[in-house]
C-alpha atoms as a printed R data frame, in Angstrom:
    type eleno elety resid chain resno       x       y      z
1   ATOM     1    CA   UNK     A     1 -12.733  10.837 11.678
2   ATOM     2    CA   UNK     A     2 -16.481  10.535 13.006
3   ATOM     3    CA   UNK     A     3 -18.277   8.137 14.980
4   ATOM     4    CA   UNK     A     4 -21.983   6.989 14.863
5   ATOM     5    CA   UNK     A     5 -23.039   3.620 16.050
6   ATOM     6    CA   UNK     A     6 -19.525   2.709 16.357
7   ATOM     7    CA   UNK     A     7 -18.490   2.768 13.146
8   ATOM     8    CA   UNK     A     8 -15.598   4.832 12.182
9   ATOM     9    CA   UNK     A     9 -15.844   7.115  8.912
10  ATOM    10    CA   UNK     A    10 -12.573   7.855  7.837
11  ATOM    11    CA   UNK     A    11 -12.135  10.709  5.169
12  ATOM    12    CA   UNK     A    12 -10.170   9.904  2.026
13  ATOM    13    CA   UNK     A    13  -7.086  11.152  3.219
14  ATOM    14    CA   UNK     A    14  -7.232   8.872  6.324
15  ATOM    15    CA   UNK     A    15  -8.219   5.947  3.940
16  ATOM    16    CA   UNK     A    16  -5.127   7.053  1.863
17  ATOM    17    CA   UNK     A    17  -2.806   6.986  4.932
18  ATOM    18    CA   UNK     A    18  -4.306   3.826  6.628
19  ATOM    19    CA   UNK     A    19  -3.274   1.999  3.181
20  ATOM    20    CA   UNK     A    20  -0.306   2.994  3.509
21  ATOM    21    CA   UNK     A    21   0.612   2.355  7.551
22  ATOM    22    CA   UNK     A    22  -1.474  -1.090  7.517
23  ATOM    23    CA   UNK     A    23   1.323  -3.336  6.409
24  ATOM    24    CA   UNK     A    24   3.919  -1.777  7.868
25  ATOM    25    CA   UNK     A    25   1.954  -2.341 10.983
26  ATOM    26    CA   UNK     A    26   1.100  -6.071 10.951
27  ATOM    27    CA   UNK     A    27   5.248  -6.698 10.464
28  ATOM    28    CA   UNK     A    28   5.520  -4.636 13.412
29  ATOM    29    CA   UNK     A    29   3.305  -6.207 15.347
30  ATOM    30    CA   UNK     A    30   2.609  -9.981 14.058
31  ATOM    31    CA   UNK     A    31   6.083 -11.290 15.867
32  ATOM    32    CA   UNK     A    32   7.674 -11.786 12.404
33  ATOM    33    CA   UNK     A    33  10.608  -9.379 14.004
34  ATOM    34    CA   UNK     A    34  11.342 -11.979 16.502
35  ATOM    35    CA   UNK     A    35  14.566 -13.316 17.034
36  ATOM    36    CA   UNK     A    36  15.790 -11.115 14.243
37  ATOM    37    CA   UNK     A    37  19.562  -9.940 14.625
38  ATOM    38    CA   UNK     A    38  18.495  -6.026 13.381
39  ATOM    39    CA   UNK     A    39  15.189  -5.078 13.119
40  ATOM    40    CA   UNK     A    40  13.628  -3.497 10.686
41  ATOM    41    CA   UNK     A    41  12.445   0.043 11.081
42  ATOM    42    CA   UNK     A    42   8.555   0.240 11.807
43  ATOM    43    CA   UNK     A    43   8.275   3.470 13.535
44  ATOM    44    CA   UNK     A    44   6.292   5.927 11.573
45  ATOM    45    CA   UNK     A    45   5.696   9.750 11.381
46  ATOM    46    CA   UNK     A    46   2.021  11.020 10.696
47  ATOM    47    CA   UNK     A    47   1.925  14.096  9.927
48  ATOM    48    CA   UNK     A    48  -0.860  16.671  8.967
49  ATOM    49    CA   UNK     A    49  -2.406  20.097 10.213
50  ATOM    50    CA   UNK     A    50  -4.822  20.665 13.274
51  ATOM    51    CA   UNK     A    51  -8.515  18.691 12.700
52  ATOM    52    CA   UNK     A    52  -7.071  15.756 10.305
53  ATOM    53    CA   UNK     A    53  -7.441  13.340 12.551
54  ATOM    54    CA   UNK     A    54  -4.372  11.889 13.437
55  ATOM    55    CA   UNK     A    55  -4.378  10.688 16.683
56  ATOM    56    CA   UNK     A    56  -7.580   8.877 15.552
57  ATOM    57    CA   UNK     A    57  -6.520   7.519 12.302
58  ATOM    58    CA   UNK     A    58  -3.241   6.013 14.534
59  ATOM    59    CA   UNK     A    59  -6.415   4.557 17.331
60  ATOM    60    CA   UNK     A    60  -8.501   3.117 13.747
61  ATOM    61    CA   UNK     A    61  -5.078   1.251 12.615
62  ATOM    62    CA   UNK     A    62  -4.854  -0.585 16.236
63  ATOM    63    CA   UNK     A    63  -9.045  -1.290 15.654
64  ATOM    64    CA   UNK     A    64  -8.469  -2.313 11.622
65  ATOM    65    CA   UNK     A    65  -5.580  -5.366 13.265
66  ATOM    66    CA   UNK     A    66  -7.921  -6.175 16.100
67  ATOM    67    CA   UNK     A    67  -5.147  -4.829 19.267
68  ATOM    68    CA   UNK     A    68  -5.348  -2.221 21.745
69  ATOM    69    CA   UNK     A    69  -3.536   1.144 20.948
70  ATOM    70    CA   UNK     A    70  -2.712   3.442 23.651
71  ATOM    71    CA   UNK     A    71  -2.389   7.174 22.838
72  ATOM    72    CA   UNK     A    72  -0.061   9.115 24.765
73  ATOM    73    CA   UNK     A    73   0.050  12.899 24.499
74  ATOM    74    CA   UNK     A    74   3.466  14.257 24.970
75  ATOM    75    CA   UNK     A    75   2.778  17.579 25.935
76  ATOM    76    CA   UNK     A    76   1.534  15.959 29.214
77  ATOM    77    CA   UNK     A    77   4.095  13.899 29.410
78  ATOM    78    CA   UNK     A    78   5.015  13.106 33.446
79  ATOM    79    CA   UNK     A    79   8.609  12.766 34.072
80  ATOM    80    CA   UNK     A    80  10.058   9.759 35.106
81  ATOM    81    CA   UNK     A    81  11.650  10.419 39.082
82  ATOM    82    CA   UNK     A    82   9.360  13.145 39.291
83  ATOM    83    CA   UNK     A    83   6.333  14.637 41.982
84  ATOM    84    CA   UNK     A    84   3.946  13.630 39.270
85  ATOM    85    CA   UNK     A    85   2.175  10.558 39.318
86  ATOM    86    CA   UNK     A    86   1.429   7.913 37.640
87  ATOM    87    CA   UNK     A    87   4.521   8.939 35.371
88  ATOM    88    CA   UNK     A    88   4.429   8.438 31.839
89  ATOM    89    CA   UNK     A    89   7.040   5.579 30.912
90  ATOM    90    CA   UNK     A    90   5.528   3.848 34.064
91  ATOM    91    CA   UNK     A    91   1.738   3.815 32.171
92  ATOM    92    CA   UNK     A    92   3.202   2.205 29.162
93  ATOM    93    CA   UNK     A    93   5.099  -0.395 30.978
94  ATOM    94    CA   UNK     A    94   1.872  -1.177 32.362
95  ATOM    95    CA   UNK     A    95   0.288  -1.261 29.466
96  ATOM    96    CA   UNK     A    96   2.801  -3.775 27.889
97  ATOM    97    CA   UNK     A    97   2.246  -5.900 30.746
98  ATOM    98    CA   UNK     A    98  -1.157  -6.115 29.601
99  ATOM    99    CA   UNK     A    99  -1.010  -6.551 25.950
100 ATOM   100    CA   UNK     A   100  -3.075  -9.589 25.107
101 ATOM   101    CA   UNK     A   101   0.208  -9.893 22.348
102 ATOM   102    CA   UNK     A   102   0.546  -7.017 20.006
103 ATOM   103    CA   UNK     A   103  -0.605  -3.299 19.936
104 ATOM   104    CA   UNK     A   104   0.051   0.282 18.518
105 ATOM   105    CA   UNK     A   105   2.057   2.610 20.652
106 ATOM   106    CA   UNK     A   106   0.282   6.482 19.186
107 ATOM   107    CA   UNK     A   107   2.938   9.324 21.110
108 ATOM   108    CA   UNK     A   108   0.578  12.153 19.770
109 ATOM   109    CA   UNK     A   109   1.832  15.848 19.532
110 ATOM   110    CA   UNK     A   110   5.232  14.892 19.637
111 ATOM   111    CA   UNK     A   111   6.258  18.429 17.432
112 ATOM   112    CA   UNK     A   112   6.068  20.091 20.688
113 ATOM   113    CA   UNK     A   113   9.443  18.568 21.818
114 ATOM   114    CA   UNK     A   114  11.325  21.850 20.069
115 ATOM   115    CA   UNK     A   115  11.705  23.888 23.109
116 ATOM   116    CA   UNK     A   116  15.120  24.108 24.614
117 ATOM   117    CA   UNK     A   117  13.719  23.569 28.042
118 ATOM   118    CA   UNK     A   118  14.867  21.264 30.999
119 ATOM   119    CA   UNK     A   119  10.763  19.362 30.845
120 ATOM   120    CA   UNK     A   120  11.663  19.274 27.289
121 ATOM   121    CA   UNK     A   121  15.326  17.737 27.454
122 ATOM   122    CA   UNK     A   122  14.323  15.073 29.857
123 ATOM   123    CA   UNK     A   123  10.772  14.020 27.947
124 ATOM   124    CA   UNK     A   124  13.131  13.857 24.217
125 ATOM   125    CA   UNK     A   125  15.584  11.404 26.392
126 ATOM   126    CA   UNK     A   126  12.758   9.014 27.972
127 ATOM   127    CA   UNK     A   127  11.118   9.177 24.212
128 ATOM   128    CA   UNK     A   128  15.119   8.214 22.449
129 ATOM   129    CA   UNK     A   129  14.682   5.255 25.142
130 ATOM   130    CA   UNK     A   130  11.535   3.784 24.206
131 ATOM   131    CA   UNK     A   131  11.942   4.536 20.338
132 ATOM   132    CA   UNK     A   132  15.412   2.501 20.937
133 ATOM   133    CA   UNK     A   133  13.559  -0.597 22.573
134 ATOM   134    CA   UNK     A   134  14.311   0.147 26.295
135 ATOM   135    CA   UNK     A   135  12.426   0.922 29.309
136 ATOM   136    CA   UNK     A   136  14.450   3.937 31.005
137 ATOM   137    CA   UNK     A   137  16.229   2.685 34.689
138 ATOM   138    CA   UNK     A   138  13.671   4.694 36.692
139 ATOM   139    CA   UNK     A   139  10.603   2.858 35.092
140 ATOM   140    CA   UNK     A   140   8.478   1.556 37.751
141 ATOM   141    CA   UNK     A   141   7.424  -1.970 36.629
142 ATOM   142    CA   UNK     A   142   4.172  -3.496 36.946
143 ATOM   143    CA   UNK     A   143   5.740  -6.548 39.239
144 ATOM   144    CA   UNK     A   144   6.939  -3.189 41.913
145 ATOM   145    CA   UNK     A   145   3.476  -2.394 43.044
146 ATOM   146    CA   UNK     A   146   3.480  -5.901 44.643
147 ATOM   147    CA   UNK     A   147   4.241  -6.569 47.980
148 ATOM   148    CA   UNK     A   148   7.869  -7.914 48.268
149 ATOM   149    CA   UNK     A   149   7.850 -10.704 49.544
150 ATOM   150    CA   UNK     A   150   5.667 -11.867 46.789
151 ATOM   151    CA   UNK     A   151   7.981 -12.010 44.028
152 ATOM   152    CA   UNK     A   152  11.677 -13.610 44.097
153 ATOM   153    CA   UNK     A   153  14.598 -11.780 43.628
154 ATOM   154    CA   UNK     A   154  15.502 -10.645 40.207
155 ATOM   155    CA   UNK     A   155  12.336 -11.326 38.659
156 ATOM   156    CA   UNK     A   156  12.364  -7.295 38.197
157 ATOM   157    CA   UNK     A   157  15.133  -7.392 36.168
158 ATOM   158    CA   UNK     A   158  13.404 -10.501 33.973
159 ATOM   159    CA   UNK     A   159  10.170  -8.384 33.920
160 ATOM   160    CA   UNK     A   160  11.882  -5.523 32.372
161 ATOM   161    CA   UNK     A   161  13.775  -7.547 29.610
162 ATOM   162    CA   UNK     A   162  10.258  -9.314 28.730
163 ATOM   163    CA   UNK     A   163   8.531  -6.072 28.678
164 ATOM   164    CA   UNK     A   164  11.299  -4.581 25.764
165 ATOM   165    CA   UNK     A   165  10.998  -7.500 24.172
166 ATOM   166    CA   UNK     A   166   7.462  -7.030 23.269
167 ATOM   167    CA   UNK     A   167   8.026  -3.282 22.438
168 ATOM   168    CA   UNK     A   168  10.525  -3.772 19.866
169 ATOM   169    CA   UNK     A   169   8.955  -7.048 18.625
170 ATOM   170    CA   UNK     A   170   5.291  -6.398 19.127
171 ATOM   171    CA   UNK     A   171   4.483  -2.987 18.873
172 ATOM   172    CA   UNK     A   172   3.596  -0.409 16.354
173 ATOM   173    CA   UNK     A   173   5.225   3.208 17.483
174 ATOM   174    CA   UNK     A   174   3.492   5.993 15.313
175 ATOM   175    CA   UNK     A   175   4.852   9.665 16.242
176 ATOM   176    CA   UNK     A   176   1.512  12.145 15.297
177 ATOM   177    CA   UNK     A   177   2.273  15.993 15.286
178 ATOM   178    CA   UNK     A   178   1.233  19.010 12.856
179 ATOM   179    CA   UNK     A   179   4.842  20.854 13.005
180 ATOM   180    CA   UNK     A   180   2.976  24.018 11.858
181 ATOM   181    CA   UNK     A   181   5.625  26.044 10.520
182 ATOM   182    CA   UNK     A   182   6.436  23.306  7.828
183 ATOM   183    CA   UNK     A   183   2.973  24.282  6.426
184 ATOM   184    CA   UNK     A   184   3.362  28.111  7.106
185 ATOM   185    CA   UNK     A   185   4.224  29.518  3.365
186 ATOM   186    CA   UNK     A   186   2.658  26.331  1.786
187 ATOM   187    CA   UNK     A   187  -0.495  27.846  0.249
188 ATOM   188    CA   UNK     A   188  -2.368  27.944 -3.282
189 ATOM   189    CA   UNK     A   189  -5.994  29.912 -3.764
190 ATOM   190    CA   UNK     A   190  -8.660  27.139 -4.517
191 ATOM   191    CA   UNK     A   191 -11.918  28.061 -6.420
192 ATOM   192    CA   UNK     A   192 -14.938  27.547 -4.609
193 ATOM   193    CA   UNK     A   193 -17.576  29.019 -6.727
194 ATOM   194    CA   UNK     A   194 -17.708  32.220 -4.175
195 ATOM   195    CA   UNK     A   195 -16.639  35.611 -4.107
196 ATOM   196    CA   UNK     A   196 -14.148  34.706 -1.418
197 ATOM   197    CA   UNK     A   197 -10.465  33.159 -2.401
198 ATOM   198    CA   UNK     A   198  -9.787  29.952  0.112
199 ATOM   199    CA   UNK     A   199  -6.145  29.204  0.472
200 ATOM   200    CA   UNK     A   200  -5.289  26.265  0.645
201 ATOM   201    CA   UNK     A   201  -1.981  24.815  2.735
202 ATOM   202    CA   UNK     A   202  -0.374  22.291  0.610
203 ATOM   203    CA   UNK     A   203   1.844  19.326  2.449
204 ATOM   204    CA   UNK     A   204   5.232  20.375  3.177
205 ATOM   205    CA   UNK     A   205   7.819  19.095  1.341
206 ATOM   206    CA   UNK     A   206   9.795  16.450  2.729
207 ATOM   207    CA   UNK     A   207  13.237  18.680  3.234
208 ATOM   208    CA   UNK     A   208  10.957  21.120  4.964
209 ATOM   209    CA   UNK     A   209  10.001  18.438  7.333
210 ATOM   210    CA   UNK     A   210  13.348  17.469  8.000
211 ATOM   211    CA   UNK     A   211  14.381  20.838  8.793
212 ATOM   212    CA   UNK     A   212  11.261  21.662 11.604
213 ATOM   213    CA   UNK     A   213  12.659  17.992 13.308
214 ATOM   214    CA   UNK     A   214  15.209  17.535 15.835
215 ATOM   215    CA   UNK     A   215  17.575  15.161 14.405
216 ATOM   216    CA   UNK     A   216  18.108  12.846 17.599
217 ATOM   217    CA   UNK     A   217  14.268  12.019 17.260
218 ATOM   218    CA   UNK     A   218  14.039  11.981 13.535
219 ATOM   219    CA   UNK     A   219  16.359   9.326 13.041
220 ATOM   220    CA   UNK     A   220  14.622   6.725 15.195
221 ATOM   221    CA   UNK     A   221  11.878   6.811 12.663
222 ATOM   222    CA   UNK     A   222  11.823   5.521  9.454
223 ATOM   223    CA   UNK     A   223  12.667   8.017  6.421
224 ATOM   224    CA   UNK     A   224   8.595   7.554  4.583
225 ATOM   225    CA   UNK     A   225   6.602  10.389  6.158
226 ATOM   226    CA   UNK     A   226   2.989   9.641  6.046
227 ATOM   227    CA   UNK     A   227   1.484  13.048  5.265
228 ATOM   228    CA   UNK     A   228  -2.656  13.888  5.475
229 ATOM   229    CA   UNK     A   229  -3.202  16.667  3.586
230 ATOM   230    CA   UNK     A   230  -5.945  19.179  4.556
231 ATOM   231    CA   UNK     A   231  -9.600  18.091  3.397
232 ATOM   232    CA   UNK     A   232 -11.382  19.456  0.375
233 ATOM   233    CA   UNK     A   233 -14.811  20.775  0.041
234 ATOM   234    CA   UNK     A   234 -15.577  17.640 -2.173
235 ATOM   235    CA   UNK     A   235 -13.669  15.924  1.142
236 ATOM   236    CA   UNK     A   236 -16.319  16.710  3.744
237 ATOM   237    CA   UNK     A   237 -19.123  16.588  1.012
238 ATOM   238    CA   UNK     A   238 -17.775  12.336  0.675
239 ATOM   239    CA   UNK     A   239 -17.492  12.023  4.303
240 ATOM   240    CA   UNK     A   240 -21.111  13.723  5.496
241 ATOM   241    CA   UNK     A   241 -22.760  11.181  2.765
242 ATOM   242    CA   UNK     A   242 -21.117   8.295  4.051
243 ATOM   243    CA   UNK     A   243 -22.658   9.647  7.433
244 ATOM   244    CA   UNK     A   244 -25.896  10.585  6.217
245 ATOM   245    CA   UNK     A   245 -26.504   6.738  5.529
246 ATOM   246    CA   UNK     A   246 -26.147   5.906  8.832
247 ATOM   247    CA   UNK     A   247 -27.669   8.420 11.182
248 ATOM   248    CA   UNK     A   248 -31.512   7.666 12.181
249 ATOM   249    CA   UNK     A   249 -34.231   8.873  9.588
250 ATOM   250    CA   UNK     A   250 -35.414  11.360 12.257
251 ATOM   251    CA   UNK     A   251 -32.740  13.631 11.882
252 ATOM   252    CA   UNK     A   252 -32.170  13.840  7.887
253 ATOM   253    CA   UNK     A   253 -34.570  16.870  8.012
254 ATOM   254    CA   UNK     A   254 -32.442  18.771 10.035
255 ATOM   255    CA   UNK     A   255 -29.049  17.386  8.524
256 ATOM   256    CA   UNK     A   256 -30.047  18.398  5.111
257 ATOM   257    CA   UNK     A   257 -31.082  21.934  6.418
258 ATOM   258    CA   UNK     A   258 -27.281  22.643  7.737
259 ATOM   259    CA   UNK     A   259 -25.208  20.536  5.474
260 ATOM   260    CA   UNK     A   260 -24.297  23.574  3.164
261 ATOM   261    CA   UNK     A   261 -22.759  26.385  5.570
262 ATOM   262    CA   UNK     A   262 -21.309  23.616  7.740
263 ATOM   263    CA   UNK     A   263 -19.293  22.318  4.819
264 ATOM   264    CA   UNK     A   264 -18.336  25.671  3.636
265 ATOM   265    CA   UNK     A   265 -17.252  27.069  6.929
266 ATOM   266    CA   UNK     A   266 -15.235  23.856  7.250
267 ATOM   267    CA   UNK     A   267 -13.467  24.241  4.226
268 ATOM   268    CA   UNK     A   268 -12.844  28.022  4.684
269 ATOM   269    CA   UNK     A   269 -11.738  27.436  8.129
270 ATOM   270    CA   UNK     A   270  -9.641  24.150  7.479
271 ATOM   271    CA   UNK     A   271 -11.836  22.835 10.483
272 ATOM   272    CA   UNK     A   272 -11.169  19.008  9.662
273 ATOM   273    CA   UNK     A   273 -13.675  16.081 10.476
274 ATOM   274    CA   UNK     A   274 -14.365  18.356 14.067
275 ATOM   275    CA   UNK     A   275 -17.164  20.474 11.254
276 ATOM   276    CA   UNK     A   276 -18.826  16.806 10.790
277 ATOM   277    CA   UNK     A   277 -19.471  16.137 14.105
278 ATOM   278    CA   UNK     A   278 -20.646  19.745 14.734
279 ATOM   279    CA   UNK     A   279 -23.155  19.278 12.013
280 ATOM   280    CA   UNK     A   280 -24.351  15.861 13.702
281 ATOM   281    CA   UNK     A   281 -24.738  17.875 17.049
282 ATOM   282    CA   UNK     A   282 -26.921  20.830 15.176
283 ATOM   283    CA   UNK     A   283 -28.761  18.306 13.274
284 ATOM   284    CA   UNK     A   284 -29.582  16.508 17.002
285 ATOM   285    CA   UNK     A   285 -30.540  19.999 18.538
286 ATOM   286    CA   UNK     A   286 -33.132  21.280 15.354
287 ATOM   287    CA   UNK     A   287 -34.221  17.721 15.815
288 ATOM   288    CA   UNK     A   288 -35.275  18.112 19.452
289 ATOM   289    CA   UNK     A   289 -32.976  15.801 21.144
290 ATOM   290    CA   UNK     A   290 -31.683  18.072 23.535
291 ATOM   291    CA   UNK     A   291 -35.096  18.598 24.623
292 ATOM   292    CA   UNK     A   292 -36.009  17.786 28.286
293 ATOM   293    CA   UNK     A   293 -37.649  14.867 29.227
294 ATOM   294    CA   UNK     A   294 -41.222  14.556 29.746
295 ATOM   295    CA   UNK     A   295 -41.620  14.309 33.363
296 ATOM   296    CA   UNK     A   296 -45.639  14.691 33.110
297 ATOM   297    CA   UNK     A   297 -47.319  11.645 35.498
298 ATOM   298    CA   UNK     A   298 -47.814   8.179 33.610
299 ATOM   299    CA   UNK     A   299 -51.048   7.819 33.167
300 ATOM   300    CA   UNK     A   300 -53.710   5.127 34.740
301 ATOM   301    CA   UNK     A   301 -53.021   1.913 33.834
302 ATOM   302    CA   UNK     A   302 -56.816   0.903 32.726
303 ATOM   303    CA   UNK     A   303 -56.482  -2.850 33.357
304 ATOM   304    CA   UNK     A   304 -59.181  -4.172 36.374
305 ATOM   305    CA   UNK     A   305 -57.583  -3.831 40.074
306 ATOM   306    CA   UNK     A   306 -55.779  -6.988 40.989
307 ATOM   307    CA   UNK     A   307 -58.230  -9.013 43.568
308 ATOM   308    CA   UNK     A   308 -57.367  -9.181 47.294
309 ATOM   309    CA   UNK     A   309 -56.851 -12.529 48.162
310 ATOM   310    CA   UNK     A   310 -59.808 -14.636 49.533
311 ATOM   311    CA   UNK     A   311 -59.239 -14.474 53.615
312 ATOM   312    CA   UNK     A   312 -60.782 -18.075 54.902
């Protein structure tokens, strides 16, 4: 994904993928789950190597329903209970608090819960929790950071069942990670009209996925994958057009001049939309953006001196 103005550009494999999340994600997060006896199973896997663009594609679903999405990366994931602070589970219950109603719930890099260690145990339990609809018993809620004697006695308990209530019935959970080694293996040469054989990763079958996941966590999402594939040349070729309309005229000079070893060290390199936005930056630099300001004195203003008032 790149920015300019705003406006998100989404390559076509994040067009693909947002197709296929976007109605999942309205029954997720519309209330049509409420009051329902078993709920169905919104929680949803995106999966894809380094550069797609996950963690944005999950922030552009939250932007394409008009809610607030809040992207959590587990790898710096603070344990409830411990020296850190704020801790993780307490953020989000904040965040629910907030919700104006509805919103997506991104728990990026989530592949790197595969370690066997005691960080990793405790972060895969809070994570069962809040896939499963509950707050874990150490959560500090939003209504504890008042004073006392402000609140009546229980309401902490009726905070806490309110706050579940809108994650299972008003949020959209979406688990991002690359899981690496499920690509590792995957690879055909692709022609590029160069002396030089790219090889390309193909998607990962979906046993292969299953395999790389620990089964506690897989099961708390729902069995379709979402899968972004690694762009083509003719990928980042679509996306810097799309691009090229929008920047200012000033720079087109400069973009034109790069476009062609950008795109070709992105698609050698499997560098993802990260090779668009460096191109935007180089374009800005040969453009003289970067420049320093003119500091140089303004000169005379060559209107007539205001008169001094008339003394009587």
């Amino acid at each position: 994904m790149a920015q300019y103005k705003e406006k998100m550009i989404l390559s076509p494999q994040q067009q693909h993928a947002l197709k296929k999340l976007l109605p999942v994600a309205r029954i997720a997060t519309s209330g049509i789950r409420s009051g329902m006896s078993v709920l169905p199973r919104t929680h949803s896997l995106l999966i894809g190597p380094s550069g797609s663009g996950k963690s944005h594609l999950a922030r552009r679903l939250g932007e394409q329903l008009g809610i607030p999405s809040l992207v959590i990366n587990v790898a710096a994931w603070m344990i409830a209970g411990s020296r850190g602070d704020p801790w993780t589970i307490s953020l989000i219950a904040d965040w629910l608090d907030r919700l104006p109603g509805a919103g997506v719930l991104v728990l990026d890099e989530i592949d790197k819960l595969q370690s066997p260690s005691e960080w990793t145990r405790n972060v895969r339990l809070e994570i069962h929790d809040l896939l499963d609809g509950v707050l874990p018993v150490a959560t500090k809620l939003p209504i504890e950071s008042l004073p006392a004697e402000s609140f009546p006695q229980g309401s902490g308990k009726d905070q806490k069942a309110e706050l579940e209530r809108t994650l299972r019935e008003r949020v959209m959970i979406m688990g991002c990670g690359a899981w690496q080694s499920a690509w590792r293996g995957n690879a055909r040469t692709l022609g590029f009209n160069s002396s030089k054989e790219l090889f390309l990763p193909e998607p990962p079958t979906k046993e292969q996925i299953l395999a790389e996941i620990d089964a506690e966590l897989r099961q708390r999402f729902r069995d379709e994958i979402v899968l972004l594939s690694p762009m083509l040349p003719a990928d980042y070729a679509h996306v810097a057009k799309d691009i090229a309309r929008q920047i200012p005229q000033e720079l087109i000079p400069a973009w034109n001049k790069e476009i062609g070893g950008v795109l070709r060290r992105a698609a050698d390199g499997f560098l993802g939309m990260r090779a668009i936005e460096e191109l935007l930056l180089k374009a800005m630099l040969l453009a003289g953006k970067g420049k320093e300001p003119d500091k140089s004195p303004e000169p005379q203003s060559l209107k007539p001196p205001r008169p001094e008032p008339s003394i009587w």
